[in-house]
JSON list of C-alpha atoms in Angstrom, two decimals:
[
{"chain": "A", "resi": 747, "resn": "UNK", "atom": "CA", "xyz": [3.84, 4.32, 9.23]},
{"chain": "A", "resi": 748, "resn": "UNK", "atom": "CA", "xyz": [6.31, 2.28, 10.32]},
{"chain": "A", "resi": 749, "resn": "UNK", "atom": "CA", "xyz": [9.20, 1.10, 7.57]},
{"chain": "A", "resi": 750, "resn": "UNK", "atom": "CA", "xyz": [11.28, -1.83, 9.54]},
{"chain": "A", "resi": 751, "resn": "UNK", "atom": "CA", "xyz": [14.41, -1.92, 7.26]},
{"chain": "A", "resi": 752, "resn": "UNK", "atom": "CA", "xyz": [18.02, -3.68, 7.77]},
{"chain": "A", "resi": 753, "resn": "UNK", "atom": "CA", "xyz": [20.31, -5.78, 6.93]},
{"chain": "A", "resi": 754, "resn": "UNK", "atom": "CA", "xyz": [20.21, -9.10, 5.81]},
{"chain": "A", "resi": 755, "resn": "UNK", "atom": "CA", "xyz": [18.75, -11.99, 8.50]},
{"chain": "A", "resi": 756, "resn": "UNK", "atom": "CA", "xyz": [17.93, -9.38, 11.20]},
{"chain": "A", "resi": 757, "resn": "UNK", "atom": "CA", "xyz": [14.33, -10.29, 11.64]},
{"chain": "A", "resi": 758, "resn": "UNK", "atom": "CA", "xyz": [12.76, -7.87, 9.53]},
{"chain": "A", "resi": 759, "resn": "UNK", "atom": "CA", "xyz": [9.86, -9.70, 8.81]},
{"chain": "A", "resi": 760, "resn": "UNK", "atom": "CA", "xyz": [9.16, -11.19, 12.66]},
{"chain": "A", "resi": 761, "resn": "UNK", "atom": "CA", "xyz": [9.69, -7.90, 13.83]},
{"chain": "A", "resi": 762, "resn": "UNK", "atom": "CA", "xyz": [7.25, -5.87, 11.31]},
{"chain": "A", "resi": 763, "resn": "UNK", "atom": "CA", "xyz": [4.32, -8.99, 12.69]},
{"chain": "A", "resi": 764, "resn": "UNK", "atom": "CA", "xyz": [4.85, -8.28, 16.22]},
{"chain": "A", "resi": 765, "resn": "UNK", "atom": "CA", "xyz": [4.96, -5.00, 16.36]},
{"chain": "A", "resi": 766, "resn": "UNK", "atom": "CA", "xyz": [1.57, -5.25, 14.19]},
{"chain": "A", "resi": 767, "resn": "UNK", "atom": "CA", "xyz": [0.49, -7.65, 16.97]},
{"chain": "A", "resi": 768, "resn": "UNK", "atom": "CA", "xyz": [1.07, -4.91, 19.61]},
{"chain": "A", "resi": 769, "resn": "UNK", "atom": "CA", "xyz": [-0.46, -1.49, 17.97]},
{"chain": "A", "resi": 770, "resn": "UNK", "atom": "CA", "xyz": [-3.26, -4.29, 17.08]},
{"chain": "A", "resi": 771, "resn": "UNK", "atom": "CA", "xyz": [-2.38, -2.53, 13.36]},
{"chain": "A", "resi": 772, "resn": "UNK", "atom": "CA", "xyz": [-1.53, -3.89, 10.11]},
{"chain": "A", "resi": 773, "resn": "UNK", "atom": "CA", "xyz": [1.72, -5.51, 9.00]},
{"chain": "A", "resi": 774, "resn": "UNK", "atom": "CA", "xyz": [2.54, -5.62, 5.15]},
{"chain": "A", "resi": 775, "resn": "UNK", "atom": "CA", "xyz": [4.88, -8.44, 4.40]},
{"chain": "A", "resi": 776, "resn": "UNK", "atom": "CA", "xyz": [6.84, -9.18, 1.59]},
{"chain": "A", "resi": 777, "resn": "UNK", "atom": "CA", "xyz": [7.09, -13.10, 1.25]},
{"chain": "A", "resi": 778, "resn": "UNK", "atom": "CA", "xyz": [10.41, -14.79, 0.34]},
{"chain": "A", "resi": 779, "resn": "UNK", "atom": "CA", "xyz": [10.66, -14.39, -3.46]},
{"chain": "A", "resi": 780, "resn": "UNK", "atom": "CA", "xyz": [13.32, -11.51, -3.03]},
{"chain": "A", "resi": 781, "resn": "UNK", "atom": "CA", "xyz": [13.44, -10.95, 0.95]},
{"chain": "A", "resi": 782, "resn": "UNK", "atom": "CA", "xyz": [16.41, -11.84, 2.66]},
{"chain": "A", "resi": 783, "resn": "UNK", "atom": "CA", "xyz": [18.35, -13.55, 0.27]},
{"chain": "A", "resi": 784, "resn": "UNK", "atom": "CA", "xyz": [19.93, -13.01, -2.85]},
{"chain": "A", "resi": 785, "resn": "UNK", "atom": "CA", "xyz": [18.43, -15.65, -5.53]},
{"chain": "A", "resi": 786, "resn": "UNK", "atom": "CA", "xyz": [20.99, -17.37, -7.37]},
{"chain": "A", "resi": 787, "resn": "UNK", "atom": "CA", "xyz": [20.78, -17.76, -11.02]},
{"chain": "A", "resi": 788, "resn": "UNK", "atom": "CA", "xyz": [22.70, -21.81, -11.77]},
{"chain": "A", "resi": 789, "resn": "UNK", "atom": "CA", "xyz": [21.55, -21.16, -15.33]},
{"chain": "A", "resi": 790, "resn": "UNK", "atom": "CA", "xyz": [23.55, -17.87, -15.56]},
{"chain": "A", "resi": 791, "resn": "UNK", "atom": "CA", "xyz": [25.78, -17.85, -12.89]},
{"chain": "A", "resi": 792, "resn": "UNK", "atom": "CA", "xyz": [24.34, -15.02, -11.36]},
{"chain": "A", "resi": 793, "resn": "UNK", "atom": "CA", "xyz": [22.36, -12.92, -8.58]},
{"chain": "A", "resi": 794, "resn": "UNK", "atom": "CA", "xyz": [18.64, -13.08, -10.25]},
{"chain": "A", "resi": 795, "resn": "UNK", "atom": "CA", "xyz": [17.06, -9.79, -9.20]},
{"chain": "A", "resi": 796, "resn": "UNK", "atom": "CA", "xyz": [13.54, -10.12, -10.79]},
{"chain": "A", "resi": 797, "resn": "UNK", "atom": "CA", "xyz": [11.70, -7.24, -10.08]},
{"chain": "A", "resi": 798, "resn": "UNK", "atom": "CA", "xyz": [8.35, -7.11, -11.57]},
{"chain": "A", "resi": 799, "resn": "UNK", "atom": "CA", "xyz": [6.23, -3.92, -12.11]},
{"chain": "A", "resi": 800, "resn": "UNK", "atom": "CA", "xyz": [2.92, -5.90, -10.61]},
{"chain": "A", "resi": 801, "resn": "UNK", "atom": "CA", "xyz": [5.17, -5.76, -7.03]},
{"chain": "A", "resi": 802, "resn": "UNK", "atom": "CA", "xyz": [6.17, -2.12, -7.58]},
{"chain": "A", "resi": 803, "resn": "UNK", "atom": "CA", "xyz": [2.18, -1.65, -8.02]},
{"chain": "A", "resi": 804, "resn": "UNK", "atom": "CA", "xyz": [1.16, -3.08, -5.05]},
{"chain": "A", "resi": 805, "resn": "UNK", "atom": "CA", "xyz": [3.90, -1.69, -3.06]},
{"chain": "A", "resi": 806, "resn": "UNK", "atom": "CA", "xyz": [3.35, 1.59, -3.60]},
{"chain": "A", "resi": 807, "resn": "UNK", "atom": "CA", "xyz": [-0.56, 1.16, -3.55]},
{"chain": "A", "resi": 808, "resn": "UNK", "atom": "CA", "xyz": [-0.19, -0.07, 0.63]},
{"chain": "A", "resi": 809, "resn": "UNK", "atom": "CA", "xyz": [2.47, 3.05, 1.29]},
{"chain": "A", "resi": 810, "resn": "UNK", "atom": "CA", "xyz": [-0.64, 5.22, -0.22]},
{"chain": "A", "resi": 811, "resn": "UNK", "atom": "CA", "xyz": [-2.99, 3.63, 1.99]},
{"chain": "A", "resi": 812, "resn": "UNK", "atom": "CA", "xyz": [-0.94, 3.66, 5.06]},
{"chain": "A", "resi": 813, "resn": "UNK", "atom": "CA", "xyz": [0.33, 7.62, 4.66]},
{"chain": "A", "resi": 814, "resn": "UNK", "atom": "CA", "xyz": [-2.24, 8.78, 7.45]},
{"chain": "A", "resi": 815, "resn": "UNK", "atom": "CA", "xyz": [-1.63, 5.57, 9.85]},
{"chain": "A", "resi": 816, "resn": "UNK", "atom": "CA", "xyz": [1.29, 5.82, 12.11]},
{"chain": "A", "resi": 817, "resn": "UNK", "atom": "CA", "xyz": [1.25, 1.98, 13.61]},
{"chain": "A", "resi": 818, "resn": "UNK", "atom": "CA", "xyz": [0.88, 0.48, 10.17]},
{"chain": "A", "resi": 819, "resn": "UNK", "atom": "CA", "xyz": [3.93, -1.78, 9.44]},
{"chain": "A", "resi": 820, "resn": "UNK", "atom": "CA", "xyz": [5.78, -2.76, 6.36]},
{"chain": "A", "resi": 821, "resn": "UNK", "atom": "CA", "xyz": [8.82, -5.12, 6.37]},
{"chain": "A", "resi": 822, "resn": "UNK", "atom": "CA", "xyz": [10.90, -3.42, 3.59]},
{"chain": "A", "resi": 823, "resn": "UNK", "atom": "CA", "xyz": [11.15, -0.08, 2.31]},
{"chain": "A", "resi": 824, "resn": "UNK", "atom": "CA", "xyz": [11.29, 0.14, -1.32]},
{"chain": "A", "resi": 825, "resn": "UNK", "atom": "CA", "xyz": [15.09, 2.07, -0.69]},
{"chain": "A", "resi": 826, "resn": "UNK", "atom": "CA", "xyz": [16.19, -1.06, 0.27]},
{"chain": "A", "resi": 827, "resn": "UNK", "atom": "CA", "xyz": [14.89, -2.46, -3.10]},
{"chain": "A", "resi": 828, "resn": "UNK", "atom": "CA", "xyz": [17.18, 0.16, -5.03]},
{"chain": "A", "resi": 829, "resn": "UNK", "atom": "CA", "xyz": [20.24, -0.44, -2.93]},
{"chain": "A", "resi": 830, "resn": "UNK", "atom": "CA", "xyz": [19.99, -4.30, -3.27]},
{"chain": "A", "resi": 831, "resn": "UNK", "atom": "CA", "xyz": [20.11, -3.53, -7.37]},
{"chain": "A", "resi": 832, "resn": "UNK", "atom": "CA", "xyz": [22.49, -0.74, -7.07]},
{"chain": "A", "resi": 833, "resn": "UNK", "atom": "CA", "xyz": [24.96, -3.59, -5.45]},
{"chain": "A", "resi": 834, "resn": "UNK", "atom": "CA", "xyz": [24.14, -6.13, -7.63]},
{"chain": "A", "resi": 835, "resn": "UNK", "atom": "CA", "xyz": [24.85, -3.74, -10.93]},
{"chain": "A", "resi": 836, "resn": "UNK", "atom": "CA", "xyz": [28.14, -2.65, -8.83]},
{"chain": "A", "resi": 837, "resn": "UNK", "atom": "CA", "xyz": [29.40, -6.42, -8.66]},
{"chain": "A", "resi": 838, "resn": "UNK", "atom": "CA", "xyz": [28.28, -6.51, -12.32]},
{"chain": "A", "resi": 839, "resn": "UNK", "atom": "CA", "xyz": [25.20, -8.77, -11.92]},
{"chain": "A", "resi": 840, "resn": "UNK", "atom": "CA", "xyz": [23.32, -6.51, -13.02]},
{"chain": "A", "resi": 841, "resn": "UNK", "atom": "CA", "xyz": [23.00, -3.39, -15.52]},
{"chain": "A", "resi": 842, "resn": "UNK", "atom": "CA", "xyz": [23.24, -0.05, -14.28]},
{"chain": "A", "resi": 843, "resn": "UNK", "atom": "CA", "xyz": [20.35, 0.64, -17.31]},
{"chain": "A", "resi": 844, "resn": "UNK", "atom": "CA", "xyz": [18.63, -1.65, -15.12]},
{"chain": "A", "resi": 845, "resn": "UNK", "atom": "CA", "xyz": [18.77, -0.06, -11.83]},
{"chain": "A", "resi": 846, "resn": "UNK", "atom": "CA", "xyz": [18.32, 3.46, -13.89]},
{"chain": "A", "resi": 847, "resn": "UNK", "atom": "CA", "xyz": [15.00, 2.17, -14.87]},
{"chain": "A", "resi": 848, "resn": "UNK", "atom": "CA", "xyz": [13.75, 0.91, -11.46]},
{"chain": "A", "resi": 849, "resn": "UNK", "atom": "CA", "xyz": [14.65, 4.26, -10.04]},
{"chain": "A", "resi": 850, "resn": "UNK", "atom": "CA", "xyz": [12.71, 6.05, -12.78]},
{"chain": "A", "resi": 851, "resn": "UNK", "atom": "CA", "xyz": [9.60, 3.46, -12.30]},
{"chain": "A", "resi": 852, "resn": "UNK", "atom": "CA", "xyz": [9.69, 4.29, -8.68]},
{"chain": "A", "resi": 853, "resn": "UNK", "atom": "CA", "xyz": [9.93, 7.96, -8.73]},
{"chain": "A", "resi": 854, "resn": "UNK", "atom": "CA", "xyz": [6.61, 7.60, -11.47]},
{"chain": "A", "resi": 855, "resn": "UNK", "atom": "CA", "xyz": [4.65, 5.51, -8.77]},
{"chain": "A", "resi": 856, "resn": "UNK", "atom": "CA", "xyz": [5.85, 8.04, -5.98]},
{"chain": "A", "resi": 857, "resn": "UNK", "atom": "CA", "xyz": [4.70, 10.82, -7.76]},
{"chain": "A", "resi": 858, "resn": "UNK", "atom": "CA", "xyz": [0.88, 9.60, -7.99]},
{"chain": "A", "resi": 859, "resn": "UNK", "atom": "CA", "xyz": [0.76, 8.86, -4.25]},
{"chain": "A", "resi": 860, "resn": "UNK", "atom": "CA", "xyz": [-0.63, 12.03, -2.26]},
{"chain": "A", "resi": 861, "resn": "UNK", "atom": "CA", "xyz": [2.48, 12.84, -0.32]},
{"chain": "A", "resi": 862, "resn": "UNK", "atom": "CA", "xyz": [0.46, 15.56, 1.42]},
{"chain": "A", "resi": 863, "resn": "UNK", "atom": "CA", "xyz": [-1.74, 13.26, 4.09]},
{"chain": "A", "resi": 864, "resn": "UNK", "atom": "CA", "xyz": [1.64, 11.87, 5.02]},
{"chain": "A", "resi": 865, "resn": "UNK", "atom": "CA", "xyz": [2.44, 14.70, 7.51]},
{"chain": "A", "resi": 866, "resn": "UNK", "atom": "CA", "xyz": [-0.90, 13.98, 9.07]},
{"chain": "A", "resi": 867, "resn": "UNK", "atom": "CA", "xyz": [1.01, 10.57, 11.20]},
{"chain": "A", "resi": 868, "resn": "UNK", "atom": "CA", "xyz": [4.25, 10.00, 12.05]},
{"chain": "A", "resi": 869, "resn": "UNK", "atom": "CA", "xyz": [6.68, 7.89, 10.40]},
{"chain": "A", "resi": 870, "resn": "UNK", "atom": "CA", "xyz": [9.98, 5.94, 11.12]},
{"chain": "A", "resi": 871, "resn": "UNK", "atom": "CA", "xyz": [12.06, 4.03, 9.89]},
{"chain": "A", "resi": 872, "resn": "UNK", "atom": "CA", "xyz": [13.62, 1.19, 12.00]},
{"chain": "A", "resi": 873, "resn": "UNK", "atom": "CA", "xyz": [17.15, -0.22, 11.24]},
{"chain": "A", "resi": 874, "resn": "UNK", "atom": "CA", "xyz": [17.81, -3.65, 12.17]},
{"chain": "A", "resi": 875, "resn": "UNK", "atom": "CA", "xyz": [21.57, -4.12, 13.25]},
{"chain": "A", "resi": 876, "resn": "UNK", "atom": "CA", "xyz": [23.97, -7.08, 13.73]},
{"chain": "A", "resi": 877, "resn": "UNK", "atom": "CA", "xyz": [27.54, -7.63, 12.89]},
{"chain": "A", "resi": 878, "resn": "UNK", "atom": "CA", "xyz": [28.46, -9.08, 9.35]},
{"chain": "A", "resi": 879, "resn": "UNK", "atom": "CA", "xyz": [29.40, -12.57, 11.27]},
{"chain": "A", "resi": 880, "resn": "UNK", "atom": "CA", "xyz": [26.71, -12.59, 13.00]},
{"chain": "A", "resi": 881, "resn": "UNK", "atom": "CA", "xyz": [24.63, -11.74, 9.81]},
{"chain": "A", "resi": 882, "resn": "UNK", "atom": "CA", "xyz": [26.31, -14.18, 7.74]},
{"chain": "A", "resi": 883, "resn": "UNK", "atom": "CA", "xyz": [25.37, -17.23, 10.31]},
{"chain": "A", "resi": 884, "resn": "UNK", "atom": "CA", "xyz": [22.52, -16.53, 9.87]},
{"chain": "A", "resi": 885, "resn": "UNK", "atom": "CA", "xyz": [22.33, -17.05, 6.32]},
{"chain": "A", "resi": 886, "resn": "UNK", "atom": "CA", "xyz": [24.00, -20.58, 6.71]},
{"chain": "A", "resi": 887, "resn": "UNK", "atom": "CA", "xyz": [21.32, -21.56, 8.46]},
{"chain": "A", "resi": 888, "resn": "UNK", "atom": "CA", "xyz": [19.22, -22.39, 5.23]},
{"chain": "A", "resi": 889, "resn": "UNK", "atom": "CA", "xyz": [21.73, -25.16, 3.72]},
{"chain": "A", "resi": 890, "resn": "UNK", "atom": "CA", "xyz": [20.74, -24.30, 0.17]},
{"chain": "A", "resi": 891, "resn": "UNK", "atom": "CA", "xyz": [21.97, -20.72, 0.69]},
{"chain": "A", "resi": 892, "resn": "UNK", "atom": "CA", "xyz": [24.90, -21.69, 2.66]},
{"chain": "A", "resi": 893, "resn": "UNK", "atom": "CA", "xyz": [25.96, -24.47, -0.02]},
{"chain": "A", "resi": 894, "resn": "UNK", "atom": "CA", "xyz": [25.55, -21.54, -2.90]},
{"chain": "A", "resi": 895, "resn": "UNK", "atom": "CA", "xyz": [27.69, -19.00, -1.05]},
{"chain": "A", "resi": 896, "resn": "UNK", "atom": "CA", "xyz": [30.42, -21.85, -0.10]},
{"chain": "A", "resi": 897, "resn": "UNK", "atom": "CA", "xyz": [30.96, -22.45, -3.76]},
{"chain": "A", "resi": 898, "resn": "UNK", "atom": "CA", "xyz": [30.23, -19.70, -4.94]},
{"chain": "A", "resi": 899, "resn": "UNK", "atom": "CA", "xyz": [32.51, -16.73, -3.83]},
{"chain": "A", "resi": 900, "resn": "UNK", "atom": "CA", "xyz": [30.36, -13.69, -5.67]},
{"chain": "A", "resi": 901, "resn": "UNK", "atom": "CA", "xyz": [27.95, -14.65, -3.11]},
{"chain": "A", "resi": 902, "resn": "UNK", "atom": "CA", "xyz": [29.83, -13.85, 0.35]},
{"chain": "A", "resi": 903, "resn": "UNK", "atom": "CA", "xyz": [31.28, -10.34, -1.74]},
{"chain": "A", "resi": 904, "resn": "UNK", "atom": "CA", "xyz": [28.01, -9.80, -2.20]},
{"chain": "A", "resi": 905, "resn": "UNK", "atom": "CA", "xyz": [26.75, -10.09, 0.98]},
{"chain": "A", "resi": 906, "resn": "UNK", "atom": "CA", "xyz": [29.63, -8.51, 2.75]},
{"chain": "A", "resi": 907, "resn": "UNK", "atom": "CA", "xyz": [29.15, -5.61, 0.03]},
{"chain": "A", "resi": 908, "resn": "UNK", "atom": "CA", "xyz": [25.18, -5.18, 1.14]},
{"chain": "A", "resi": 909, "resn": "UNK", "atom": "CA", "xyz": [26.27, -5.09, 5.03]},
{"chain": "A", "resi": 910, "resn": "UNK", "atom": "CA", "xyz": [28.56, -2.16, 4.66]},
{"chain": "A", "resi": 911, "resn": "UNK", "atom": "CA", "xyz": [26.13, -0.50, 2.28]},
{"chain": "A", "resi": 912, "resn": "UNK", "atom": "CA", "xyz": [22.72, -1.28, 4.19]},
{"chain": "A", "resi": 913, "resn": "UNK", "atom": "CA", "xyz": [25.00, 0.49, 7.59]},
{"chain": "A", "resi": 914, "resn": "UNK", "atom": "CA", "xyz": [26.12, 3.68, 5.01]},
{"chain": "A", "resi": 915, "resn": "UNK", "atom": "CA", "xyz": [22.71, 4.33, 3.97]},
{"chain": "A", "resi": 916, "resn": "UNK", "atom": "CA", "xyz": [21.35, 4.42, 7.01]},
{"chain": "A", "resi": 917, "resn": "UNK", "atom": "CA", "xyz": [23.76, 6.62, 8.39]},
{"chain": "A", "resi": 918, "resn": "UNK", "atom": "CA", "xyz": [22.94, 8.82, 5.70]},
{"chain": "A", "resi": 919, "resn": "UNK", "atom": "CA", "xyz": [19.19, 8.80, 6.07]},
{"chain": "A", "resi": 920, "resn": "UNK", "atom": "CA", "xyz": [17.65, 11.87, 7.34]},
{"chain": "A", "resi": 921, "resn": "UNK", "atom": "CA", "xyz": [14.07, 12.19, 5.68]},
{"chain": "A", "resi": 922, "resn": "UNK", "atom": "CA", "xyz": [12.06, 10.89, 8.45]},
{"chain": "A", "resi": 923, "resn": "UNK", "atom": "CA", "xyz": [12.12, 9.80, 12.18]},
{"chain": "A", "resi": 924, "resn": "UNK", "atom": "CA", "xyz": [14.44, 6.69, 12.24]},
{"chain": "A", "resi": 925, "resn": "UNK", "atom": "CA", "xyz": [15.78, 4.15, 14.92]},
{"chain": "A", "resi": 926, "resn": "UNK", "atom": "CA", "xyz": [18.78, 1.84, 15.01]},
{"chain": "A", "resi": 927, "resn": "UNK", "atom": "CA", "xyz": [17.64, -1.67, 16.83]},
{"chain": "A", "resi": 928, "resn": "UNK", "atom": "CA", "xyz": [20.80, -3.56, 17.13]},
{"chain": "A", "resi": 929, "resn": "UNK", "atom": "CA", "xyz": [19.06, -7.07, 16.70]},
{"chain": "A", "resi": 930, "resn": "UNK", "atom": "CA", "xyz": [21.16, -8.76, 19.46]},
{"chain": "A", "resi": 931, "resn": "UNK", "atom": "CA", "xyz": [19.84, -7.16, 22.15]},
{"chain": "A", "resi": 932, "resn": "UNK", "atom": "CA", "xyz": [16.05, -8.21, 21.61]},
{"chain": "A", "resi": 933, "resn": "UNK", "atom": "CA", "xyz": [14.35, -11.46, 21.21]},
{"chain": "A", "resi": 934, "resn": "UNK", "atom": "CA", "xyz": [11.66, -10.60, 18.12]},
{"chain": "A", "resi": 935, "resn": "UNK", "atom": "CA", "xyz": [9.51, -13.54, 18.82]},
{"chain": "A", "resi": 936, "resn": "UNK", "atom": "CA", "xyz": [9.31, -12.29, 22.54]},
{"chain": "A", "resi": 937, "resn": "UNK", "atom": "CA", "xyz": [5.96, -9.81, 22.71]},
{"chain": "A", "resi": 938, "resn": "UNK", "atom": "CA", "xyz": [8.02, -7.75, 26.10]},
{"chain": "A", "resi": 939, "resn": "UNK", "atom": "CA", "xyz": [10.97, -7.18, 23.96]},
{"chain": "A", "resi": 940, "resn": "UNK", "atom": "CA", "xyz": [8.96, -5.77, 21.35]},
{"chain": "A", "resi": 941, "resn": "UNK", "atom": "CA", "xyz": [6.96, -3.86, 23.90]},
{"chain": "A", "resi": 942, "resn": "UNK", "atom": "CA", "xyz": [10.41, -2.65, 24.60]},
{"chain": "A", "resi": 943, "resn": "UNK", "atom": "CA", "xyz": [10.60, -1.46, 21.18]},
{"chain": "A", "resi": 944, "resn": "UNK", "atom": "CA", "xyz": [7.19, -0.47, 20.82]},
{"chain": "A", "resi": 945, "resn": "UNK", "atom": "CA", "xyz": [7.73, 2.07, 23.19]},
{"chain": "A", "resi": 946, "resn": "UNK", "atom": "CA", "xyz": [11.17, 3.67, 21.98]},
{"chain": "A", "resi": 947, "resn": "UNK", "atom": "CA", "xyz": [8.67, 4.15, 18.77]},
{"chain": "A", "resi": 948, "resn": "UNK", "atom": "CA", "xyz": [5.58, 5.84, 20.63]},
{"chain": "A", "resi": 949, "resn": "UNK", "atom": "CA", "xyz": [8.25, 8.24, 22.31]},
{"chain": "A", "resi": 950, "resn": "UNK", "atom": "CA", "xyz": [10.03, 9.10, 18.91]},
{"chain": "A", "resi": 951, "resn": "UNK", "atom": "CA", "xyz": [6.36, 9.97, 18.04]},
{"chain": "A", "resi": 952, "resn": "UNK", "atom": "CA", "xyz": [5.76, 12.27, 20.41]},
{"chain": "A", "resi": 953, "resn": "UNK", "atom": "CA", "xyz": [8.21, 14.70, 19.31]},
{"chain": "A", "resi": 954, "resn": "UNK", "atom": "CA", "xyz": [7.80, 14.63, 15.39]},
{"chain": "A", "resi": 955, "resn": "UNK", "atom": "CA", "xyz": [11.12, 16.27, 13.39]},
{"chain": "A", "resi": 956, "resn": "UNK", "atom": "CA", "xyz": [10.60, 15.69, 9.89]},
{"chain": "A", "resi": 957, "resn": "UNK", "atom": "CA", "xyz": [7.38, 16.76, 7.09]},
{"chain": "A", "resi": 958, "resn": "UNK", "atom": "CA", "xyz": [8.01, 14.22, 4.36]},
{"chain": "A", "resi": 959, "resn": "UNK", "atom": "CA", "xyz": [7.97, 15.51, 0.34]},
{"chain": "A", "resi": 960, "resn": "UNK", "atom": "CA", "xyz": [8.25, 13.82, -3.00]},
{"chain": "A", "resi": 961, "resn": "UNK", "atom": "CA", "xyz": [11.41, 15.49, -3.32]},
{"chain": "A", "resi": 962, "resn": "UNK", "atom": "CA", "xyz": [12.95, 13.86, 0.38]},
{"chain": "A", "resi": 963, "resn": "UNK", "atom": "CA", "xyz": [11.75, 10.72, -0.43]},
{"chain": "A", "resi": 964, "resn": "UNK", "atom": "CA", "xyz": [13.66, 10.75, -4.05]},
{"chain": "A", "resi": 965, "resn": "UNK", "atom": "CA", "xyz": [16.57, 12.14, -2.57]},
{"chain": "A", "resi": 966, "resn": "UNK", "atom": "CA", "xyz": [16.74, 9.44, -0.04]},
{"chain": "A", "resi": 967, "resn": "UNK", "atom": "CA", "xyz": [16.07, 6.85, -2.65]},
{"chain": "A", "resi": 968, "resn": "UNK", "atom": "CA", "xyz": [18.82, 7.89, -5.38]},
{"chain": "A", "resi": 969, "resn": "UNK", "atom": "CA", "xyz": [21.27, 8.40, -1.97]},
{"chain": "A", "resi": 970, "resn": "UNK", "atom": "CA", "xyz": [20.58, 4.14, -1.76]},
{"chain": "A", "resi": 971, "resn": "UNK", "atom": "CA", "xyz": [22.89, 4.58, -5.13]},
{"chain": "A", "resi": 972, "resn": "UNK", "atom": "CA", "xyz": [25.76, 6.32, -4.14]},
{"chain": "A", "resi": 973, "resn": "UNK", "atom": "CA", "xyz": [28.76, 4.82, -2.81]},
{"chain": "A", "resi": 974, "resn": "UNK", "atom": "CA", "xyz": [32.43, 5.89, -2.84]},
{"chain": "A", "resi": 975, "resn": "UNK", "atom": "CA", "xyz": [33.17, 4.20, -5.62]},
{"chain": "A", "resi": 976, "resn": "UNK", "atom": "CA", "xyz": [30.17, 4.84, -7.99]},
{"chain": "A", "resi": 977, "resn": "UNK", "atom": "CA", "xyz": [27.17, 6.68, -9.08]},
{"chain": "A", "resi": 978, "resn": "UNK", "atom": "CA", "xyz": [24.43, 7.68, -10.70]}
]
């Protein structure tokens, strides 16, 4: 299984399809209702993180299905789902009862999927680099994002909050094979450079560190919600 992960705008999403293209495997995409960009709230004035338990479902139903397949790809990992709330709750959009009971629903969904068959294939997870300006550019580039983080300040905190976080986490992460792609350097809509990648993958593969457990995936997940300043 392959878990492309990063931060904002890095080309999650075209990566995860191309590198399905290449191991002629399946990609599992998360469309654009809470993807790459944070979905402001005019009503409320706020970061709207809707996260729905029919998602968390389905979500967790794919990683099941994918445990034994090494070249199946998914554009998000559902860490990255905690961390995004554990932010939000930190720049007091959001509850920390809230995030509380995501983690719980999370660890409940984990804890029906047969962890076993997932030492049968390899796993990774990618991390898709790029500098916050760089990042941030490529934000503006949708003008209705770029006109709600100009006048909006909470926005561009938020963001620049989620870039050092996303880079912490990943530093931190040690429960599986992982790979840092700094997103500069390759051209995701370009099949060689994601042969490129492709290939830093099938190596990583061949020498297999890690046997993942209910218990390293939970530890990784509640590690998405610590930070210097708080936790839980």
């Amino acid at each position: 299984m392959i878990i492309v992960s990063g931060v904002y705008s890095s080309g999650k999403t075209t990566l995860a399809k191309n590198l399905a293209k290449y191991f002629h495997s399946k990609a599992h995409i998360v469309e654009s209702r809470q993807t790459d960009n944070p979905l402001y709230d005019k009503a409320k004035g706020t970061i709207s993180c809707s996260y729905d338990e029919d998602f968390l479902m389905e979500r967790m139903k794919q990683v099941g299905e994918a445990m034994t397949e090494p070249y199946t790809v998914f554009d998000r990992s559902v860490y990255e789902d905690v961390l995004r709330m554990k932010i939000s709750a930190d720049l007091g959009f959001l509850d920390q009862e809230e995030v509380e009971d995501y983690f719980a629903r999370i660890n409940k969904r984990l804890s029906e999927i047969p962890l076993d068959r997932s030492n049968e294939a390899s796993q990774i997870l990618l991390f898709l680099d790029l500098p916050f300006h760089d990042m941030i550019e490529r934000i503006y580039q949708v003008p209705k994002v770029k006109e709600y983080i100009m006048s909006h300040p909470f926005l561009y905190e938020y963001y620049q909050e989620a870039h050092l976080r996303y880079r912490e986490w990943f530093e931190e992460y040690h429960y599986s094979e992982k790979l840092r792609i700094n997103a500069l350097d390759y051209d995701f809509n370009n099949m060689d450079d994601v042969a490129e990648i492709a290939k830093q993958i099938e190596e990583i593969y061949q020498n297999p560190k890690f046997e993942i457990t209910y218990d390293a995936i939970v530890d990784n997940m509640r590690q998405s919600l610590v930070n210097k300043k708080n936790s839980i």
